[in-house]
Amino acid sequence: MTHALSAAPGPVRQCVELARKDLRLELRAGEALLVTAPFGAVALLLVPLAVGSDTPLLRQVGPGLYWVVVLLFGVLVALRQSAVDDPAQLAVLRLCGVHPAVRLAGRAAANTVLLLAFELLLAPVAVVLYDPDLSGWPWLPLLLPLVAVGLAVLGTLAGALAHGLAGRTTLGSLLVVPVAAPLVVGATQTMDAARYGRQPWAWLLLVLTVDLLVTVALGLAARQLEESA
């Protein structure tokens, strides 16, 4: 990794190499997709078991529950243990000239890929269990990446703020979930608007606004890390 970073021509290549490193670590650990994703699927299964075969009710609540599960378990994906840099790794990155903003951007990119895979894995489970109205599915190719980016950047920001603390995952979750609530609202309302024939641009704009705000916050956090280094 040191050779790849030292030979990198610029911050974009460094960001890509760091994201690849995180994805390789996750591939070996299997913490996000092999552990968290099955628990997310089980969480989706619990509601049909609780309410029985009330198909109209399941169709109504299914999309909202899907996004809630994506939020709650997506936080665990973004704050996975394999995404923690120890002091030695941070020292190597500083010696290689990697700016904190590049390091956090690489982590956010890897988190985005994992969260998008997590969303795609849970989507068929939700369709099978809840049989929802799929009239809003054309908006999913735009909605899924937007939500994944928002959660990924939020998780990266929370991980940076809680770095080195014993309760990193717990504290990070407490930081992410309240801020990420507009993502769930925007995603759910986008699907509802499409289902009833309304234009969902206002709700998509809400999700995009959250993405932009947390990205700016991540940049400010990176600047603070640079000053304190």
XYZ file of C-alpha atoms in Angstrom:
229
model
C 0.000 0.000 0.000
C 2.882 2.358 0.828
C 4.412 1.908 -2.640
C 1.052 2.467 -4.351
C 0.422 5.676 -2.421
C 3.952 7.064 -2.813
C 3.802 6.516 -6.576
C 0.351 8.050 -6.898
C 0.282 11.061 -9.247
C -2.342 12.947 -7.303
C -5.097 12.942 -4.687
C -7.624 11.212 -6.955
C -5.367 8.184 -7.397
C -4.620 8.179 -3.672
C -8.343 8.232 -2.924
C -8.928 5.298 -5.281
C -6.093 3.277 -3.744
C -7.382 3.897 -0.220
C -10.905 2.882 -1.217
C -9.550 -0.302 -2.813
C -7.590 -1.046 0.352
C -10.737 -0.698 2.487
C -12.711 -2.922 0.129
C -9.991 -5.590 0.184
C -10.002 -5.538 3.983
C -13.767 -5.905 4.028
C -13.573 -8.743 1.498
C -11.331 -10.643 3.900
C -13.247 -9.727 7.058
C -16.779 -10.105 5.653
C -18.065 -7.850 8.413
C -20.499 -5.807 6.327
C -22.010 -8.126 3.742
C -21.568 -11.527 5.409
C -22.659 -10.480 8.922
C -24.658 -7.254 8.803
C -26.646 -7.987 5.627
C -28.169 -11.269 6.943
C -29.202 -9.489 10.151
C -30.848 -6.793 8.037
C -32.771 -9.466 6.149
C -33.890 -10.994 9.446
C -35.067 -7.563 10.628
C -37.224 -7.283 7.502
C -38.668 -10.742 8.231
C -39.754 -9.879 11.776
C -42.600 -7.537 10.812
C -44.436 -10.069 8.573
C -44.074 -12.603 11.364
C -45.585 -10.117 13.827
C -48.546 -8.863 11.768
C -49.311 -12.095 9.919
C -50.618 -12.245 6.374
C -52.214 -8.793 6.295
C -51.088 -8.164 2.705
C -52.482 -4.607 2.315
C -50.746 -3.506 5.513
C -47.457 -5.128 4.492
C -47.607 -3.467 1.083
C -48.175 -0.099 2.741
C -45.398 -0.284 5.339
C -42.878 -2.295 3.292
C -41.008 0.555 1.556
C -40.701 2.562 4.760
C -39.412 -0.423 6.719
C -36.881 -1.168 3.996
C -35.371 2.309 4.289
C -35.409 2.189 8.088
C -33.482 -1.102 8.031
C -31.072 0.364 5.470
C -30.447 3.287 7.826
C -30.044 1.339 11.064
C -27.923 -1.474 9.684
C -26.187 0.759 7.150
C -24.694 2.669 10.077
C -23.042 -0.555 11.211
C -21.667 -1.070 7.701
C -20.148 2.413 7.648
C -18.745 2.060 11.181
C -17.423 -1.483 10.760
C -14.300 -2.409 12.691
C -12.282 -3.003 9.511
C -12.666 0.724 8.719
C -10.532 1.820 11.683
C -7.010 3.096 11.100
C -4.582 2.494 13.941
C -1.902 5.097 14.814
C 0.762 3.256 12.807
C -1.388 3.308 9.668
C -2.129 6.999 10.120
C 1.576 7.707 10.531
C 2.373 5.856 7.289
C -0.297 7.813 5.436
C 1.112 11.099 6.710
C 4.609 10.080 5.630
C 3.230 9.271 2.168
C 1.786 12.776 1.951
C -1.861 11.701 2.075
C -4.031 14.633 3.095
C -6.735 13.889 5.718
C -9.383 14.955 3.191
C -8.096 12.341 0.734
C -8.060 9.675 3.431
C -11.636 10.434 4.468
C -12.774 10.629 0.847
C -11.305 7.193 0.172
C -13.125 5.786 3.182
C -16.387 7.431 2.126
C -16.011 5.976 -1.380
C -15.502 2.463 -0.003
C -18.454 2.932 2.350
C -20.606 4.034 -0.580
C -19.797 0.872 -2.542
C -20.553 -1.352 0.449
C -23.782 0.455 1.309
C -24.981 0.273 -2.283
C -24.297 -3.481 -2.267
C -26.126 -3.719 1.067
C -29.166 -1.913 -0.388
C -29.188 -4.148 -3.459
C -28.981 -7.296 -1.328
C -31.907 -6.253 0.865
C -34.168 -5.011 -1.960
C -35.206 -8.495 -3.252
C -35.890 -9.604 0.324
C -38.217 -6.648 0.840
C -40.004 -7.336 -2.457
C -40.571 -11.004 -1.590
C -41.734 -10.332 1.981
C -43.878 -7.234 1.446
C -44.990 -7.437 -2.211
C -44.915 -3.609 -2.454
C -46.286 -1.466 -5.241
C -43.321 -1.170 -7.629
C -44.700 1.738 -9.657
C -41.911 3.934 -8.263
C -39.085 1.594 -9.220
C -37.770 3.819 -12.072
C -36.571 6.250 -9.406
C -34.530 3.614 -7.561
C -31.406 3.876 -9.794
C -31.169 7.517 -8.692
C -32.406 7.090 -5.128
C -30.241 4.163 -4.039
C -26.880 5.868 -4.782
C -28.015 9.145 -3.212
C -28.971 7.441 0.047
C -25.809 5.315 -0.022
C -23.618 8.402 -0.464
C -25.350 10.238 2.369
C -25.019 7.346 4.809
C -21.443 6.660 3.701
C -20.286 10.235 4.240
C -22.164 10.468 7.538
C -20.610 7.224 8.749
C -17.152 8.402 7.703
C -17.661 11.710 9.498
C -18.926 10.014 12.656
C -16.038 7.544 12.576
C -13.547 10.412 12.305
C -15.147 12.312 15.169
C -15.307 9.231 17.406
C -11.863 7.909 16.424
C -9.950 6.466 19.358
C -12.948 6.327 21.697
C -13.912 3.064 23.375
C -17.575 3.346 22.363
C -16.845 4.331 18.759
C -19.655 2.311 17.153
C -22.251 3.322 19.758
C -21.310 6.993 19.710
C -21.063 6.988 15.928
C -24.547 5.515 15.622
C -25.944 8.192 17.928
C -24.361 10.851 15.731
C -25.490 9.377 12.410
C -29.094 8.274 12.966
C -30.668 11.667 13.846
C -28.893 13.444 10.976
C -29.750 10.643 8.550
C -33.483 10.766 9.337
C -34.153 13.168 6.399
C -32.612 10.563 4.086
C -35.209 8.012 5.186
C -38.026 10.552 4.912
C -36.895 11.669 1.469
C -36.475 8.119 0.179
C -39.852 6.956 1.486
C -41.704 10.011 0.227
C -40.055 9.720 -3.190
C -41.505 6.237 -3.582
C -44.919 7.345 -2.297
C -45.010 10.324 -4.647
C -44.171 8.116 -7.632
C -46.795 5.594 -6.585
C -49.524 8.257 -6.546
C -48.402 9.857 -9.799
C -46.778 12.953 -8.290
C -43.350 14.296 -9.169
C -40.863 13.400 -6.390
C -38.251 16.052 -7.219
C -38.751 17.939 -3.956
C -37.965 14.819 -1.912
C -34.990 13.937 -4.085
C -33.741 17.496 -3.551
C -34.010 16.921 0.210
C -31.833 13.805 -0.040
C -29.337 15.611 -2.275
C -29.201 18.565 0.135
C -28.375 16.269 3.039
C -25.638 14.661 0.930
C -24.104 18.044 0.143
C -24.284 19.290 3.733
C -22.615 16.221 5.208
C -19.955 16.340 2.481
C -19.145 19.929 3.477
C -19.044 18.842 7.124
C -16.623 16.046 6.222
C -14.383 18.556 4.460
C -14.382 20.799 7.537
C -13.532 17.797 9.720
C -10.623 16.936 7.409
C -9.344 20.513 7.692
C -9.541 20.304 11.477
C -7.612 17.022 11.429
C -4.913 18.621 9.278
C -4.523 21.524 11.687
C -4.325 19.234 14.713
C -1.820 16.844 13.094
